[in-house]
Short mmCIF file of C-alpha atoms and ligand atoms in Angstrom, two decimals:
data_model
loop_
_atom_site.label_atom_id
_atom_site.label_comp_id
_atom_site.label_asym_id
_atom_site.label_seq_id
_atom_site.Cartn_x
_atom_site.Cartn_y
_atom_site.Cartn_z
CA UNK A 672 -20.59 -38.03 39.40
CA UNK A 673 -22.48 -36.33 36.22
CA UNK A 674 -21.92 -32.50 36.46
CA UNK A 675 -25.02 -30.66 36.62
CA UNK A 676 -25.03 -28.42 33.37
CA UNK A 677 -26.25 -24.63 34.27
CA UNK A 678 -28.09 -24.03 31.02
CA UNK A 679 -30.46 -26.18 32.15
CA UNK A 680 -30.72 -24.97 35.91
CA UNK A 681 -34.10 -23.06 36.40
CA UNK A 682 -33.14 -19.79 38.66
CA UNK A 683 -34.28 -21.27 42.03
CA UNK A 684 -31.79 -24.75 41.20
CA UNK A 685 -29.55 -22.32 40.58
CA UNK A 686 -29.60 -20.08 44.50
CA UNK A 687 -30.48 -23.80 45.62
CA UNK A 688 -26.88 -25.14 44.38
CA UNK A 689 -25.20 -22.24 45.56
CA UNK A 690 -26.69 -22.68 48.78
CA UNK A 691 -24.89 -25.84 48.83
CA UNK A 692 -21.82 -24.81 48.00
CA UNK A 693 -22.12 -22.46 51.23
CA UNK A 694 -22.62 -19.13 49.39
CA UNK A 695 -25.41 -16.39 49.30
CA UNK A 696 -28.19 -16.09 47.14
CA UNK A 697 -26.32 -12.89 45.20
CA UNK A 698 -23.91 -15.55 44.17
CA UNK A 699 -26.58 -16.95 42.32
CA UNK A 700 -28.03 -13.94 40.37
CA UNK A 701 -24.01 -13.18 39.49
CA UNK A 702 -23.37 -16.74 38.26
CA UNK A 703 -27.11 -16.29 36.21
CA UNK A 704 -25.68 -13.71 34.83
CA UNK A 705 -22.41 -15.01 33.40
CA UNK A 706 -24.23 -18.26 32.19
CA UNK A 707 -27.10 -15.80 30.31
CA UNK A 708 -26.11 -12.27 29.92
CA UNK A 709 -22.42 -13.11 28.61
CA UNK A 710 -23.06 -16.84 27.83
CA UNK A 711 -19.30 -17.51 28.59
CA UNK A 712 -18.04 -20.87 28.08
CA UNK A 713 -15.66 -21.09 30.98
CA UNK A 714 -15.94 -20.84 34.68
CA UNK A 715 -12.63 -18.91 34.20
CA UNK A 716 -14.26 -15.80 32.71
CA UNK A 717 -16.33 -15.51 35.93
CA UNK A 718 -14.08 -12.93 36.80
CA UNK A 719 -16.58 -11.72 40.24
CA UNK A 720 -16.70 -15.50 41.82
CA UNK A 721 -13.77 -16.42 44.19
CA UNK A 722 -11.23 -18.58 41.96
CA UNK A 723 -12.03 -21.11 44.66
CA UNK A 724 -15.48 -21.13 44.18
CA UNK A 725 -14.60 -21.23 40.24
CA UNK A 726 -12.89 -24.39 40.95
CA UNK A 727 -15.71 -25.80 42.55
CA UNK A 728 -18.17 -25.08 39.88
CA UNK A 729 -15.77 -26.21 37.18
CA UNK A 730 -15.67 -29.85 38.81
CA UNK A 731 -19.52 -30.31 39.53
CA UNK A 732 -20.69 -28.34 36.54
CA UNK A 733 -20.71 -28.08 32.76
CA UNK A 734 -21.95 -24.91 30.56
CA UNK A 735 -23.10 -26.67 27.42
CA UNK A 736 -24.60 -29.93 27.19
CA UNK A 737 -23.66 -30.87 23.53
CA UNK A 738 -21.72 -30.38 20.43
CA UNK A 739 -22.81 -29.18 16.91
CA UNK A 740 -21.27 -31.12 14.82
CA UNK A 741 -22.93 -30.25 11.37
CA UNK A 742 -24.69 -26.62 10.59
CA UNK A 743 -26.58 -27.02 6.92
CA UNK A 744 -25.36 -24.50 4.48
CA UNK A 745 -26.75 -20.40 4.84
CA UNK A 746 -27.77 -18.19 2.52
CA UNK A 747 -29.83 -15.43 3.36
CA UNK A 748 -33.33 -15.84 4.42
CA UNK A 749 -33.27 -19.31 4.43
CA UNK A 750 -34.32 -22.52 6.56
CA UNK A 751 -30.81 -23.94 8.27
CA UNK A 752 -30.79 -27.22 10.06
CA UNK A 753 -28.44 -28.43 12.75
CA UNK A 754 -27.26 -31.73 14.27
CA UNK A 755 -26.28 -31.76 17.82
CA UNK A 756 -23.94 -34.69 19.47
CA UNK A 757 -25.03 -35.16 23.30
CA UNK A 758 -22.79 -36.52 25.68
CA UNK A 759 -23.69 -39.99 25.11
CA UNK A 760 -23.15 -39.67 21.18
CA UNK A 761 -27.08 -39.37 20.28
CA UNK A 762 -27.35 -37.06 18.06
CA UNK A 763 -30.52 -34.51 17.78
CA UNK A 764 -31.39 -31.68 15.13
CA UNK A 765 -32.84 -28.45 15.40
CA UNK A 766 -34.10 -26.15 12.28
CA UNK A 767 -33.67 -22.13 12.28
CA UNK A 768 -36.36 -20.60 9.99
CA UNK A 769 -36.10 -17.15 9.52
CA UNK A 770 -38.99 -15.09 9.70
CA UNK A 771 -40.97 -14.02 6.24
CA UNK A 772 -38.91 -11.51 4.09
CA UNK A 773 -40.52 -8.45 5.21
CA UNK A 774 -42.05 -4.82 3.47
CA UNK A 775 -39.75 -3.93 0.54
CA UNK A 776 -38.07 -7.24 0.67
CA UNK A 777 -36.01 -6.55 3.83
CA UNK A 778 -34.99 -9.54 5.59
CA UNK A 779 -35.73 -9.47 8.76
CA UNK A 780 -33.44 -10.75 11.41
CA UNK A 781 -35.86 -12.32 13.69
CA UNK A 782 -35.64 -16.38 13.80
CA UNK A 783 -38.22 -19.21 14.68
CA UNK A 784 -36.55 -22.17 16.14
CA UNK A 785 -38.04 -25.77 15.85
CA UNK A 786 -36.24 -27.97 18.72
CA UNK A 787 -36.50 -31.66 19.22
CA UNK A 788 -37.87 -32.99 22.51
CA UNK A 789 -37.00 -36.51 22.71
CA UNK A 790 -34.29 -39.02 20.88
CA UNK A 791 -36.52 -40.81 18.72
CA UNK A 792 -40.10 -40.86 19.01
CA UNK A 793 -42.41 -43.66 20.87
CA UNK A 794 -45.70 -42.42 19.45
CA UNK A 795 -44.70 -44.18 16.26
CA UNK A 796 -46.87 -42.52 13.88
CA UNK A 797 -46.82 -44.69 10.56
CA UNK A 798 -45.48 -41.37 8.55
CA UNK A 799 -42.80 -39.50 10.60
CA UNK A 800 -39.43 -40.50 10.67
CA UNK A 801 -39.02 -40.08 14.54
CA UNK A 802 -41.74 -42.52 14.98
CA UNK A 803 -39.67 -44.88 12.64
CA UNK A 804 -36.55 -45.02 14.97
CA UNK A 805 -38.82 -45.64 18.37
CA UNK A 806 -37.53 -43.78 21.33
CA UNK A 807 -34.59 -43.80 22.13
CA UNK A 808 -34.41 -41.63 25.79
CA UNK A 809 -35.92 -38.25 26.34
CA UNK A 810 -33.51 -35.25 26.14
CA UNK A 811 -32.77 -33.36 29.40
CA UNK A 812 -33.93 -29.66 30.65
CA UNK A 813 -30.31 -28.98 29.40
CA UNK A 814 -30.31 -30.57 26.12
CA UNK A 815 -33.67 -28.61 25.23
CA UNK A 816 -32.58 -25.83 26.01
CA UNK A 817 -29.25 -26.31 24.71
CA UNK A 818 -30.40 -26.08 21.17
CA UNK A 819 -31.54 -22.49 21.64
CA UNK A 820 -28.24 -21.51 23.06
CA UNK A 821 -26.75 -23.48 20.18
CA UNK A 822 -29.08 -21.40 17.11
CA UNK A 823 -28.34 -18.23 19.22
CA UNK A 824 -24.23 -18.98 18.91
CA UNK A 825 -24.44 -20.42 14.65
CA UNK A 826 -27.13 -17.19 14.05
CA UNK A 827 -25.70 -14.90 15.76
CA UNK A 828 -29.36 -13.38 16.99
CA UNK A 829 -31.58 -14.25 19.50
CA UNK A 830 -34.47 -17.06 18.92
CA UNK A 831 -37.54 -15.00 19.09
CA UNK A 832 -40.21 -18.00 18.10
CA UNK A 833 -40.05 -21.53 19.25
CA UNK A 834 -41.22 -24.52 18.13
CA UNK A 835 -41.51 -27.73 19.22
CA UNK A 836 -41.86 -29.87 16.32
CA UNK A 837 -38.38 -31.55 15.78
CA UNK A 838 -38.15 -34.95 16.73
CA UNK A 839 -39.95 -36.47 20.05
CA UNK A 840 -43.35 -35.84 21.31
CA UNK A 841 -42.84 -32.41 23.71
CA UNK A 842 -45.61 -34.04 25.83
CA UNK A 843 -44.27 -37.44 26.92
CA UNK A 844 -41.27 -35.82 28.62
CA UNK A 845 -43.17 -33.23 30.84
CA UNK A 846 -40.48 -33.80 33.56
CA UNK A 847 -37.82 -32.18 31.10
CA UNK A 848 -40.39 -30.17 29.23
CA UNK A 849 -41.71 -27.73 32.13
CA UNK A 850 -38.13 -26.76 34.20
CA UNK A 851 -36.93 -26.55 30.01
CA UNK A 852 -40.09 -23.74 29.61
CA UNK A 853 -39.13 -21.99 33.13
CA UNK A 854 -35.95 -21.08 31.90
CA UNK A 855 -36.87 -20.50 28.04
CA UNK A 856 -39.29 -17.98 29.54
CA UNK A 857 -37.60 -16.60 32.47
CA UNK A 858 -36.63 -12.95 32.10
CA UNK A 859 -33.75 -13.20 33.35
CA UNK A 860 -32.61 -16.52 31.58
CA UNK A 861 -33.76 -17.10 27.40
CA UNK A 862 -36.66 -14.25 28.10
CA UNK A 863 -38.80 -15.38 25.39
CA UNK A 864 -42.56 -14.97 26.18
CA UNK A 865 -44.89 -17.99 26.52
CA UNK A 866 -47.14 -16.62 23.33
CA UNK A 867 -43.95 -17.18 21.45
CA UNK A 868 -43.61 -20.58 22.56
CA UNK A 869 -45.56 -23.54 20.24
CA UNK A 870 -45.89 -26.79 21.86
CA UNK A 871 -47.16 -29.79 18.86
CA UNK A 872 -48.77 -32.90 20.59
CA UNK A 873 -50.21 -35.69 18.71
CA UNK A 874 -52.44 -35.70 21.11
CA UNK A 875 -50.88 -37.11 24.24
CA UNK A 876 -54.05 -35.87 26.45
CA UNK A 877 -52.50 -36.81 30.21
CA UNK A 878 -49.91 -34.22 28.67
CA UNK A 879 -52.41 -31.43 27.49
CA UNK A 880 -54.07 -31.52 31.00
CA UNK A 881 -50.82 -31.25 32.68
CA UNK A 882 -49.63 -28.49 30.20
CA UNK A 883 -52.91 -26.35 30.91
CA UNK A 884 -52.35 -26.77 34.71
CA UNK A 885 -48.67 -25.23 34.27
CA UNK A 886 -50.74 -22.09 33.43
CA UNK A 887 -48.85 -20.07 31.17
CA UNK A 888 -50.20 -18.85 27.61
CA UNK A 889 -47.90 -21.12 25.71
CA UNK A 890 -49.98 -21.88 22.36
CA UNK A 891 -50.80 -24.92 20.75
CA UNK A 892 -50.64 -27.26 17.86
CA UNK A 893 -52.13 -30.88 17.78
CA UNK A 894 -50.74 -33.38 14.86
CA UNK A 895 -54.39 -33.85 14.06
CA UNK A 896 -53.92 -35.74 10.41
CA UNK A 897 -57.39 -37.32 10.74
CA UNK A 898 -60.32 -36.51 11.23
CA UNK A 899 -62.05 -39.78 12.49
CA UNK A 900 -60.57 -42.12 14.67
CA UNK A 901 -60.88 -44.57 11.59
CA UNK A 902 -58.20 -42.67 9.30
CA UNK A 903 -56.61 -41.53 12.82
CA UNK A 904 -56.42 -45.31 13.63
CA UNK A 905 -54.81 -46.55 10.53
CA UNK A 906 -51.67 -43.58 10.82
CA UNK A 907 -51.43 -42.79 14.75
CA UNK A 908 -51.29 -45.86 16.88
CA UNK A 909 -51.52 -42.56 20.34
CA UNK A 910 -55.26 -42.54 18.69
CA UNK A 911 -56.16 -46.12 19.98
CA UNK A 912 -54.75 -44.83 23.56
CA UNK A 913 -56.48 -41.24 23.55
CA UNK A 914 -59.08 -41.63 20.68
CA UNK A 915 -60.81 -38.17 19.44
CA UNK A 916 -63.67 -38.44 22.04
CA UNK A 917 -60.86 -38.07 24.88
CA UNK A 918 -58.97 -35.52 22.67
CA UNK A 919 -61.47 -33.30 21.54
CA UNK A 920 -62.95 -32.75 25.10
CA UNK A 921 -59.34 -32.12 26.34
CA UNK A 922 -58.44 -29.40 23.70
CA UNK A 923 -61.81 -27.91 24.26
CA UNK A 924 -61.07 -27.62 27.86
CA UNK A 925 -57.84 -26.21 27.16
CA UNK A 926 -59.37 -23.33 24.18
CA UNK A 927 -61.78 -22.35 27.24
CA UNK A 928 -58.32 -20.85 29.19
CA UNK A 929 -56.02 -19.80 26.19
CA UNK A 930 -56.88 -16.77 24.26
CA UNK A 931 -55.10 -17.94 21.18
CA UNK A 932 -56.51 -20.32 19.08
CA UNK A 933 -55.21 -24.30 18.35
CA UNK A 934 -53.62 -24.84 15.43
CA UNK A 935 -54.46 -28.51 13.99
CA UNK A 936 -52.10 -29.53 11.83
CA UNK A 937 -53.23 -31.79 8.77
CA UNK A 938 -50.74 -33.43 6.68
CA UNK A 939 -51.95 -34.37 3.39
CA UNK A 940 -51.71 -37.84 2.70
CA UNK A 941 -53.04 -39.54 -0.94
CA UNK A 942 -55.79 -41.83 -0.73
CA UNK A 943 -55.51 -41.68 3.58
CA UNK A 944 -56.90 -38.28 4.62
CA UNK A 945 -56.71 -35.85 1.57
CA UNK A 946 -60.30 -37.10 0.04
CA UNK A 947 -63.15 -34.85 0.10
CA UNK A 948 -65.71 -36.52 2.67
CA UNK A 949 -62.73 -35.78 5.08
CA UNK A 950 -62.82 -32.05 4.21
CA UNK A 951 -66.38 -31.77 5.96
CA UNK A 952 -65.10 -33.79 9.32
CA UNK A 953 -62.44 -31.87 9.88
CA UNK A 954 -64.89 -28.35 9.14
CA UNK A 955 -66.48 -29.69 12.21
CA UNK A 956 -63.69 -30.59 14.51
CA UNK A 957 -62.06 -26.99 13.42
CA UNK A 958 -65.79 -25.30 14.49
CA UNK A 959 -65.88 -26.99 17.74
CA UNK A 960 -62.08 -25.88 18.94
CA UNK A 961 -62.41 -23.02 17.24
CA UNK A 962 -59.24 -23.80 15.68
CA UNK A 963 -57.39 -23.06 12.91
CA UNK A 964 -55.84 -25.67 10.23
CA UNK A 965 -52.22 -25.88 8.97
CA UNK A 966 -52.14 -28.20 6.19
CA UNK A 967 -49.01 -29.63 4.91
CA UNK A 968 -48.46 -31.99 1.95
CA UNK A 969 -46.97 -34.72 3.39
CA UNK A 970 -43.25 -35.03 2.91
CA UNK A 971 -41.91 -38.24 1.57
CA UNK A 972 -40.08 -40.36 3.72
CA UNK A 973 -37.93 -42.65 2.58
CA UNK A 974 -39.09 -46.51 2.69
CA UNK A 975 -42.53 -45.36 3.68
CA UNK A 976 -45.16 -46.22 1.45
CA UNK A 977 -46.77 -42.91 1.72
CA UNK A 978 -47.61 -40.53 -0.92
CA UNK A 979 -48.16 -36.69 -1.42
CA UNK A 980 -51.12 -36.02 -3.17
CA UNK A 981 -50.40 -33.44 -6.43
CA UNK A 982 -50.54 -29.99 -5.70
CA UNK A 983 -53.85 -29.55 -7.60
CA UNK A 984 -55.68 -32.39 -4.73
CA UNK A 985 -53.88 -29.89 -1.85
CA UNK A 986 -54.99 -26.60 -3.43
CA UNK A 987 -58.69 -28.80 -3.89
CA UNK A 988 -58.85 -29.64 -0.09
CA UNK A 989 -57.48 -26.12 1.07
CA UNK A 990 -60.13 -24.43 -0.87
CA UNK A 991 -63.42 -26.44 0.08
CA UNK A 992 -61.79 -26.16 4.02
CA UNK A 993 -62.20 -22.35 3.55
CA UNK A 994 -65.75 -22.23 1.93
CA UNK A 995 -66.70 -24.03 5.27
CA UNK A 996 -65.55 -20.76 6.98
CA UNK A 997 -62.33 -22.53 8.32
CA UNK A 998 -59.49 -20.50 8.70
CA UNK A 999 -56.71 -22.57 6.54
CA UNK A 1000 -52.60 -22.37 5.91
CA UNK A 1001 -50.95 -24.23 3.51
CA UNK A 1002 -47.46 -23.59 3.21
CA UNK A 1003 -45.69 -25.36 0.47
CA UNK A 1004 -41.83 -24.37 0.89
CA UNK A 1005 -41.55 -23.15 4.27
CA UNK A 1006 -43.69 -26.57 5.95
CA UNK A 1007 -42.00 -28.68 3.52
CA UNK A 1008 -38.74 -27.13 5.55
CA UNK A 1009 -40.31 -27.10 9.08
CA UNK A 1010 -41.31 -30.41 8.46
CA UNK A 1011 -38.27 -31.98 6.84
CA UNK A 1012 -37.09 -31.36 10.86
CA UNK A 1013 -39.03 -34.07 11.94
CA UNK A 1014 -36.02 -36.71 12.24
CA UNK A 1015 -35.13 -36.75 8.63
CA UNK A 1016 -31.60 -35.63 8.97
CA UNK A 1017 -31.13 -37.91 11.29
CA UNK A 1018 -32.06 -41.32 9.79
CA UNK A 1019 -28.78 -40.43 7.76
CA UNK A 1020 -26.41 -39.52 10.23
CA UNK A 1021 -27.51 -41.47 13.68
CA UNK A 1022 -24.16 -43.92 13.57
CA UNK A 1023 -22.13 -41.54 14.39
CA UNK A 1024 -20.63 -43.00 17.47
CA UNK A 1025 -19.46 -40.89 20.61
CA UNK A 1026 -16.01 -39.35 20.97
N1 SAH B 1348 -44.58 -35.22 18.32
C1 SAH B 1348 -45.13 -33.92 18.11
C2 SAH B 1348 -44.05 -32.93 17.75
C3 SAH B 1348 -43.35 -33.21 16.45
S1 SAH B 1348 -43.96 -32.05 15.39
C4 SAH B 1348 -46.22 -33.98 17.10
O1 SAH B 1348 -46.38 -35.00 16.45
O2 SAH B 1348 -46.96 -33.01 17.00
C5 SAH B 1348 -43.57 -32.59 13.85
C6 SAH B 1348 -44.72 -32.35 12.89
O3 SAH B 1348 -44.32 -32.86 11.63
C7 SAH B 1348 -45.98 -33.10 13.32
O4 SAH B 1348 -47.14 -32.38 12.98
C8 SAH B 1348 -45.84 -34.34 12.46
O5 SAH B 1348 -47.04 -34.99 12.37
C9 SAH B 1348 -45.30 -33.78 11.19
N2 SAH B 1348 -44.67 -34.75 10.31
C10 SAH B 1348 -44.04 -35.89 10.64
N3 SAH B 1348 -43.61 -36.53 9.55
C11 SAH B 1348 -43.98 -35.78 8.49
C12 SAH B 1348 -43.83 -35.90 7.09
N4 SAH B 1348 -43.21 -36.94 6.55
N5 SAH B 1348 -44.36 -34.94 6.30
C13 SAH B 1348 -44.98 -33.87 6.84
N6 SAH B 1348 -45.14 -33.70 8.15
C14 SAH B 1348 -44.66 -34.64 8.97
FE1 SF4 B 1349 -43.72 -38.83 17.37
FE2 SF4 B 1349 -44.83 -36.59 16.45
FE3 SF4 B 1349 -43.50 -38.24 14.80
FE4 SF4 B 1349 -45.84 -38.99 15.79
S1 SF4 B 1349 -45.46 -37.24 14.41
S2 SF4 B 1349 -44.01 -40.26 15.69
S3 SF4 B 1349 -45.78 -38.10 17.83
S4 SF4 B 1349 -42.65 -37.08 16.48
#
């Protein structure tokens, strides 16, 4: 039988399995408490449950549903990526960005984390390295949350930001995705607050709708990278399934409940999306959502034919986007990090076969 891993128990699975194992709901909140407040690794340390009980735990449970097996190199205030081994030797990474260096050059101890959803990506956009690999399985409740568990242990602080823009599309593993964001946010469990949470889509719109009917202030980024469905076409293969006229209705829908606005990220991609006539399309897809635009020089993958335009094109595009009235990003260093999580890592190290 597969032992049900905790960390990825939301609070009621976790009265609901001590119900079965014959015991009372305080049971529960003391065994929520060992698995979050003290994060112990062992059902030994549960020093308050019944070593019988302990015993049963131990042989239908597990506390951690994977292994890091690599941690990138640290120096202060910078981007750190890690590799996690699941049980059945896939391997997923995960990318701690620390926040901006802040007044008077303090660092600040306060991390973002960028998680992966899925093994592999089935969206297979023609410029990401997930899409590249096609999907391989989704990742469970446990294994999305276990990366947060995992940055908290290698940083030593708690996550404060989340991201999800590693590898997979967040969207096409709802199942995992929503029990994953019950325990991320419950108080009691990760405690980190829905407006802290970014979910990236590439516009899966099924997913939005059933996102916006979970009904929590979570905020939101769409993989735009196109501003017609004829540049979309040619680069996302989702667009042919949800093309912008299903898209754009969906997000507006979804900007008429959220307070916070959508972020559309626009990678910048030489002779695809980065020329000019572009610039005005995407003015009026930002105006409609109200939205505003992260763009991001595209990161060169290797054997992909794609190229990032020269800094002088980017700066060119970022600046007639703002004389439209368009709020605009464009973060060289820390998107070129953010970004490099998008499978990258992986494509070099995904033989590594189970133990
Ligand atoms: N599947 C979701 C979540 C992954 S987010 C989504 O697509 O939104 C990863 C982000 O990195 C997406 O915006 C993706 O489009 C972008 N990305 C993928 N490959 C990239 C590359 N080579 N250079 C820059 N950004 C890239
Ligand atoms: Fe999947 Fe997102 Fe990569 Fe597209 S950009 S292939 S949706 S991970």
């Amino acid at each position: 039988m597969e032992k049900t891993c905790l960390i990825g128990c939301t609070p009621t699975q976790l009265v609901e399995l001590m119900a079965s194992l014959g015991q009372k709901p305080y049971r529960a909140k003391q065994l929520q408490e060992w698995v979050w407040k003290h994060r112990v690794t062992s059902f030994d340390a549960m020093t308050n449950l019944p070593p019988a009980l302990r015993e049963q735990l131990a042989a239908q449970c597990s506390l951690r549903p994977l292994e890091v097996v690599e941690v990138s190199e640290s120096t202060v205030g910078t981007t750190r990526k890690f590799l996690s081994r699941m049980q059945d030797g896939h391997l997923v990474e995960s990318v701690i960005i620390p926040a901006a260096v802040g007044q008077g050059g303090v660092h600040s101890s306060r991390i973002t984390l960028c998680v992966s959803s899925q093994v592999g990506c089935a969206f297979g956009c023609k410029f990401c390295a997930s899409g590249l690999l096609g999907l391989t399985r989704n990742l469970t409740t446990a294994e999305i949350v276990g990366q947060i568990v995992a940055a908290e242990e290698i940083s030593g602080t708690r996550v404060d930001n989340l991201v999800f823009m590693g590898m997979g599309e967040p969207l096409a593993n709802m199942d995992n995705l929503l029990p994953a964001l019950t325990i991320i946010m419950d108080e009691h469990s990760l405690n980190i607050g829905a407006r802290h949470i970014t979910i990236s889509t590439s516009g899966n719109v099924p997913g939005l709708k059933k996102l916006a009917a979970f009904g929590r202030p979570l905020r939101l980024a769409v993989s735009l990278h196109g501003a017609c469905d004829e540049v979309r076409n040619q680069i996302m293969p989702v667009n042919k399934k949800w093309p912008l006229s299903e898209l754009i209705p969906a997000l507006q829908e979804w900007t008429r409940t959220s307070k916070h606005k959508i972020t559309l990220e626009y990678i910048l991609i030489q002779d695809v999306n980065a020329m000019l006539p572009e610039v005005d399309k995407l003015a009026r897809i930002a105006h409609l959502l109200n939205a505003k635009v992260n763009l991001i020089p595209y990161n060169t993958v290797e054997g992909l034919p794609w190229v990032r335009p020269s800094e002088a094109a980017c700066r060119f595009f970022c600046k007639s986007l703002i004389a439209k009235g368009i709020p605009v990003t464009m973060r060289y260093e820390k998107g070129h990090d953010i970004n490099a999580a998008c499978g990258q890592l992986r494509l070099r190290k995904v033989q590594i076969p189970p133990h």
